[in-house]
Each structure stands twice: as structure tokens, then as C-alpha cells.
Amino acid sequence: MKRIYLILLTTFSITYSYAQSPRSFNSQLESVTVYSLGAELNHKARVSLPAGTSEIILNNMANAIDESSIQVGVPSSVTILSTSFSRDFLKNENKSPAYIKVEDSLQIVKRELNKVQNKRIVEENLLVLLDKNQAIGGVNTGVNVTELMKVADYYKSKQLELRNNIFSLKEAEDIQQKKIARMQQQLQELSHDKTGTTGQIVLQVMATEASTADFNISYLSPNAAWIAFYDLRAENTSSPLKIVYKANVTQSTGLDWKKVKLSLSTGNPSQNGTAPLLSAWFLQFGDPQYAYINKKQAYQNRIQTMETRAPMNDEKVLAEAVIARPLQGQIAGVAMTQNENMLNASFDIEIPYDIASNSKPHSVTLKEFSQPANFKYYSVPKVDGDAFLMAEITNYDKLNLLPGEANIIFENSYVGKSFINPNATTDTLNLSMGRDKKITIKREKIAEQTGVKFIGSSKKQTFTYEIRLRNGKKEAVNLLLKDQYPVSTDKDMEVELLAADGAAINKETGVLTWKLSLKAGATETIRISYSVKYPKDKNILNLQ
């Protein structure tokens, strides 16, 4: 009997421990590692545990978590039986303080609008009533002139009063409606602020004894990211190129990151890490037209790829600077340690950092490099009459650059924006430093040396262009100049290059390249001339 009693008591104790209300504890966010997509958040929580099995709720977690990534570090006396994630539904409202403030103001304005509308309706009803009761005297009874004038004056003043009141009330309504529209726009903007929309991690734990323990919790959240961007600074073409490596960090995890230790990693933990395998490649007959379409698409893709390369090769490409938009929250000169491993690089920011959960970019300066560079100018006057300053750098792979936009500051002036693509397959990285208006280039057709001749059943068109260059700078510059002549795609077309003024000629693409050295204040003229012969009964649409 005693044994049965002990078994029942033990069963009751276990059941009672599970039936207890979950014990809830707040966690503190201590450090964050932000990846190109997603972030690892690390929390600490002090938890009071009873002996035996219990359910623990850890609050102030991100609003979205990859549950498979949850890791909980506990003392040896504690065993984690299970983990799960849930949204915090105990809060009635998951809105930021700024959102609640605007929302309350919106309700006040809506009440005021309702009052104004009610006043207008009363005035309009009174005006209708006044209009319906304008009859004076009975059917057979008239009124004297004095009484008629009194009634007329009353109706006139009362109608004027009512109509003026209605007009004023409509104006007041319009003002309130505009206030409401502005507040609704503000609420729409603030709705991106996910502060307060948090999650919970629920743990089933077993402790050998009652104790207070520190839990270390880490997990991955998809609601954060960072992208690289740069400042390219050069005082002149004889000084090194300064590359300021920066990051735009965004997050909407529901938690404001306050005084956290921040790291940025070039890795992506959400990317599939499984190595690919090859299966058997079986050939089969099919529609030849489909194969032709695929080849055509592949050719078009190849052309597009050629057009996005750096503009120092023979493809006629142009890197163009555009005006940059201002960035928010920029902090310069942040101390940072760069760590590298076989798969990625990380930047550890050495001061605590604040980033709000509002999906807006926050700028962090990571590192500054001073890189030797070979500066030269590049121009394709057939497409654009400006000269672009290019910086060539070598050994750039050690910089761990990522693709990103770059602000260009040359000679202490902001000149525009460019793009850095470090995924080039060449040993040299070409960076566009923007336009230089002090180098003037003009390309014109020479009319007297351009014309058409008829030779039997053929006609021959000759084109001559003159390119005039002037270096208005105080120092000599090197200029890579490109132009082109057409390439025949039909045996009935005969293209002849008549003059190229010493250009390097690519006969496959028709690209002409000059490597020029222009002294300060110097001018130079280059002429190109070519002819195209083809049957006179045909036309070439894109000949110029």
C-alpha cells in the first residue's frame, strides 16, 4: 500500500509541475551579426528555475525566427527538453510610441470633423425649413407693406447668416480632412516601424535543483540585411585613391538594437550549403526551332554581359555618373576589426551601436583603404561627349570588396555616383570616377568629305568625322579614346576603313582605340573616314 501511495504521489508531482503556469522572463539583446540577408541575434536572460520540469517563456525576441537555428546555452544542471517560437499575443497593441501618438491625434481630429459636420447639417436643415415657410398671411388675407418689409428683412438676414455659416463650416471641414490625410500618410510611414512586434521562445526545461541560471540564446532572423557602398576619394590624378568601405544596415526585427555589439558578415547562412551533383545527361530529338530560340537567347545574354563589363576593353560601354541620394544615420570613423576565414569575411564594430527597427538604412563606416591607382581618362564621343576619369587598381581581391554603389569625391568636390563590381575576372579593377568637364571633346561630321557616288549597279557612301580634343586642366592627362566604323554582315556590303589616324583597330568589332597623352592646355584633332559600297537598289537603315 505504501508503494502504491509513493507512485501516486510521484505521478501527481510530475503532473503538477507541468500544470504550473509558465514562468516568464525578459531577455537582453547583447550582440548581432548581420549577414547579406538575415541576422544572428544573441540574447542573455537570467532565469529562476524550480527543481524538476517546468515551462519557461523568454520574451523580447525577434518577430520572425528560423526555429531550426535556435541555440540555448544553459548550465550543466539544466536540460533543455524542447524549444519553440511564438508571437507575443499577450500585448494588445504592437505599435511604436510614435505610431500611437499620431493615431491618438488622428482620433481627436476625426472627432472635431464630426462635430463640424453635425453643425453644418443642422444649419442646412434650418435653411430648408426656412425656405419652406416663406408664405405670409392667409389665402384671403393680405398683409400691409410694413409687415411685409419686416418679414422680408428677417428672411434675408437669416438666410444670409445660415449660408455664411454653412460656407464657413465647409471650409473647416476641408481643413480637418487635409489634417486627416496627412496623419494617415504619417501612419502609413510609421507602420514600417516594427518596434514592439516581438516574439517569444518557449522552453521545456528540467533542472536537478532549484537555482538561478544565465541562459544564452542565439537564433537567425530573416528581417535584417546589409549592403556595401563606398566613397571614392582622390585629391588629384597623382595621389593614391582612398576607398572608404561602408555598409547600409536595415532591420525590422521588432527590437530596437540599443548599445549592441555589431558585426557584419559577407556570408549568407540562408543560402543552400549542399554541394551540387551531376546526373546522367541523356540526349533526345526535339523541335529545332526551340533550340534556335535558346541559342538566340544565349547570344543576347552574352551581348548584355559584354555591355556591363568595365569600359577598358574593346566593347563600347560607358560608365555614367548620376546624382546620389542622401543617406540616413551616417557615422564616420567607427573602430572596426576585420576577420577573414575560408568562406567569408566579417567586420566587428568595436563600439556599441544603435539601429532602430524601422526598415530604414543606417550607414556604418567599416574601413578605409589608401590604394595606389593608375588614373586615365576614357571617352566615347559618338555616344557621350564627356571624358570620364577612370582609376585602375591591382591586387584588389585582398580588399574583400562587395558589389555596391560608390559616391565619387574628386578634388574635394562631389561629382556623382558610380558602381563597384569586384567580381571581374581580370587582374585590374576599373573604377569610374565621374565626368571631368575640363576636358572638352567634340565629334562632328565633315560635310565636304562625306557623300554618295554611284558606280554601275552599286553606290558608295563615304563618311568622315573629326574629333577635336582640348585639355583645359593644369596638368597633362592620359586619355583612352574610342570610336568605331561599321562591320559588314552581308557579302554584298563592302566596308573600307579609309583613315584612322593611328588607332588600334579591332576588325571583328570595328572598334578604334587611341591612347593619347594631352599636355596641359593642348588641343588635338583626330579624323576617321570609312566607305560602304552596296547595291544601289537597297538601303541600309542604320548607316551613319
mmCIF file with all atom_site columns, N, CA and C in Angstrom, residues 108-110 112-113 116 171-181:
data_model
loop_
_atom_site.group_PDB
_atom_site.id
_atom_site.type_symbol
_atom_site.label_atom_id
_atom_site.label_alt_id
_atom_site.label_comp_id
_atom_site.label_asym_id
_atom_site.label_entity_id
_atom_site.label_seq_id
_atom_site.pdbx_PDB_ins_code
_atom_site.Cartn_x
_atom_site.Cartn_y
_atom_site.Cartn_z
_atom_site.occupancy
_atom_site.B_iso_or_equiv
_atom_site.pdbx_formal_charge
_atom_site.auth_seq_id
_atom_site.auth_comp_id
_atom_site.auth_asym_id
_atom_site.auth_atom_id
_atom_site.pdbx_PDB_model_num
ATOM 1  N N  . ILE A 1 108 ? -8.622  62.453 -32.398 1.00 0.00 ? 108 ILE A N  1
ATOM 2  C CA . ILE A 1 108 ? -9.089  63.776 -31.946 1.00 0.00 ? 108 ILE A CA 1
ATOM 3  C C  . ILE A 1 108 ? -9.568  64.603 -33.136 1.00 0.00 ? 108 ILE A C  1
ATOM 4  N N  . VAL A 1 109 ? -8.785  64.602 -34.233 1.00 0.00 ? 109 VAL A N  1
ATOM 5  C CA . VAL A 1 109 ? -9.159  65.368 -35.422 1.00 0.00 ? 109 VAL A CA 1
ATOM 6  C C  . VAL A 1 109 ? -10.443 64.816 -36.032 1.00 0.00 ? 109 VAL A C  1
ATOM 7  N N  . LYS A 1 110 ? -10.587 63.482 -36.030 1.00 0.00 ? 110 LYS A N  1
ATOM 8  C CA . LYS A 1 110 ? -11.815 62.895 -36.584 1.00 0.00 ? 110 LYS A CA 1
ATOM 9  C C  . LYS A 1 110 ? -13.035 63.297 -35.759 1.00 0.00 ? 110 LYS A C  1
ATOM 10 N N  . GLU A 1 112 ? -13.332 66.122 -34.066 1.00 0.00 ? 112 GLU A N  1
ATOM 11 C CA . GLU A 1 112 ? -13.580 67.524 -34.412 1.00 0.00 ? 112 GLU A CA 1
ATOM 12 C C  . GLU A 1 112 ? -14.283 67.644 -35.757 1.00 0.00 ? 112 GLU A C  1
ATOM 13 N N  . LEU A 1 113 ? -13.870 66.822 -36.706 1.00 0.00 ? 113 LEU A N  1
ATOM 14 C CA . LEU A 1 113 ? -14.515 66.820 -38.017 1.00 0.00 ? 113 LEU A CA 1
ATOM 15 C C  . LEU A 1 113 ? -15.981 66.429 -37.888 1.00 0.00 ? 113 LEU A C  1
ATOM 16 N N  . VAL A 1 116 ? -17.992 69.377 -36.627 1.00 0.00 ? 116 VAL A N  1
ATOM 17 C CA . VAL A 1 116 ? -18.199 70.390 -37.673 1.00 0.00 ? 116 VAL A CA 1
ATOM 18 C C  . VAL A 1 116 ? -19.254 69.913 -38.669 1.00 0.00 ? 116 VAL A C  1
ATOM 19 N N  . GLU A 1 171 ? -15.508 75.085 -45.063 1.00 0.00 ? 171 GLU A N  1
ATOM 20 C CA . GLU A 1 171 ? -14.075 75.393 -45.031 1.00 0.00 ? 171 GLU A CA 1
ATOM 21 C C  . GLU A 1 171 ? -13.383 74.673 -43.876 1.00 0.00 ? 171 GLU A C  1
ATOM 22 N N  . ALA A 1 172 ? -14.040 74.690 -42.696 1.00 0.00 ? 172 ALA A N  1
ATOM 23 C CA . ALA A 1 172 ? -13.474 73.999 -41.536 1.00 0.00 ? 172 ALA A CA 1
ATOM 24 C C  . ALA A 1 172 ? -13.382 72.494 -41.790 1.00 0.00 ? 172 ALA A C  1
ATOM 25 N N  . GLU A 1 173 ? -14.383 71.934 -42.452 1.00 0.00 ? 173 GLU A N  1
ATOM 26 C CA . GLU A 1 173 ? -14.350 70.509 -42.805 1.00 0.00 ? 173 GLU A CA 1
ATOM 27 C C  . GLU A 1 173 ? -13.167 70.194 -43.707 1.00 0.00 ? 173 GLU A C  1
ATOM 28 N N  . ASP A 1 174 ? -12.946 71.061 -44.681 1.00 0.00 ? 174 ASP A N  1
ATOM 29 C CA . ASP A 1 174 ? -11.843 70.840 -45.629 1.00 0.00 ? 174 ASP A CA 1
ATOM 30 C C  . ASP A 1 174 ? -10.491 70.835 -44.901 1.00 0.00 ? 174 ASP A C  1
ATOM 31 N N  . ILE A 1 175 ? -10.334 71.754 -43.941 1.00 0.00 ? 175 ILE A N  1
ATOM 32 C CA . ILE A 1 175 ? -9.086  71.815 -43.166 1.00 0.00 ? 175 ILE A CA 1
ATOM 33 C C  . ILE A 1 175 ? -8.891  70.522 -42.376 1.00 0.00 ? 175 ILE A C  1
ATOM 34 N N  . GLN A 1 176 ? -9.970  70.052 -41.732 1.00 0.00 ? 176 GLN A N  1
ATOM 35 C CA . GLN A 1 176 ? -9.879  68.819 -40.950 1.00 0.00 ? 176 GLN A CA 1
ATOM 36 C C  . GLN A 1 176 ? -9.597  67.610 -41.840 1.00 0.00 ? 176 GLN A C  1
ATOM 37 N N  . GLN A 1 177 ? -10.193 67.570 -43.028 1.00 0.00 ? 177 GLN A N  1
ATOM 38 C CA . GLN A 1 177 ? -9.955  66.465 -43.955 1.00 0.00 ? 177 GLN A CA 1
ATOM 39 C C  . GLN A 1 177 ? -8.498  66.418 -44.393 1.00 0.00 ? 177 GLN A C  1
ATOM 40 N N  . LYS A 1 178 ? -7.895  67.590 -44.628 1.00 0.00 ? 178 LYS A N  1
ATOM 41 C CA . LYS A 1 178 ? -6.487  67.635 -45.012 1.00 0.00 ? 178 LYS A CA 1
ATOM 42 C C  . LYS A 1 178 ? -5.595  67.168 -43.865 1.00 0.00 ? 178 LYS A C  1
ATOM 43 N N  . LYS A 1 179 ? -5.945  67.561 -42.618 1.00 0.00 ? 179 LYS A N  1
ATOM 44 C CA . LYS A 1 179 ? -5.191  67.086 -41.459 1.00 0.00 ? 179 LYS A CA 1
ATOM 45 C C  . LYS A 1 179 ? -5.259  65.570 -41.358 1.00 0.00 ? 179 LYS A C  1
ATOM 46 N N  . ILE A 1 180 ? -6.425  65.013 -41.579 1.00 0.00 ? 180 ILE A N  1
ATOM 47 C CA . ILE A 1 180 ? -6.610  63.564 -41.505 1.00 0.00 ? 180 ILE A CA 1
ATOM 48 C C  . ILE A 1 180 ? -5.784  62.866 -42.571 1.00 0.00 ? 180 ILE A C  1
ATOM 49 N N  . ALA A 1 181 ? -5.765  63.423 -43.776 1.00 0.00 ? 181 ALA A N  1
ATOM 50 C CA . ALA A 1 181 ? -4.991  62.814 -44.869 1.00 0.00 ? 181 ALA A CA 1
ATOM 51 C C  . ALA A 1 181 ? -3.503  62.796 -44.535 1.00 0.00 ? 181 ALA A C  1
#
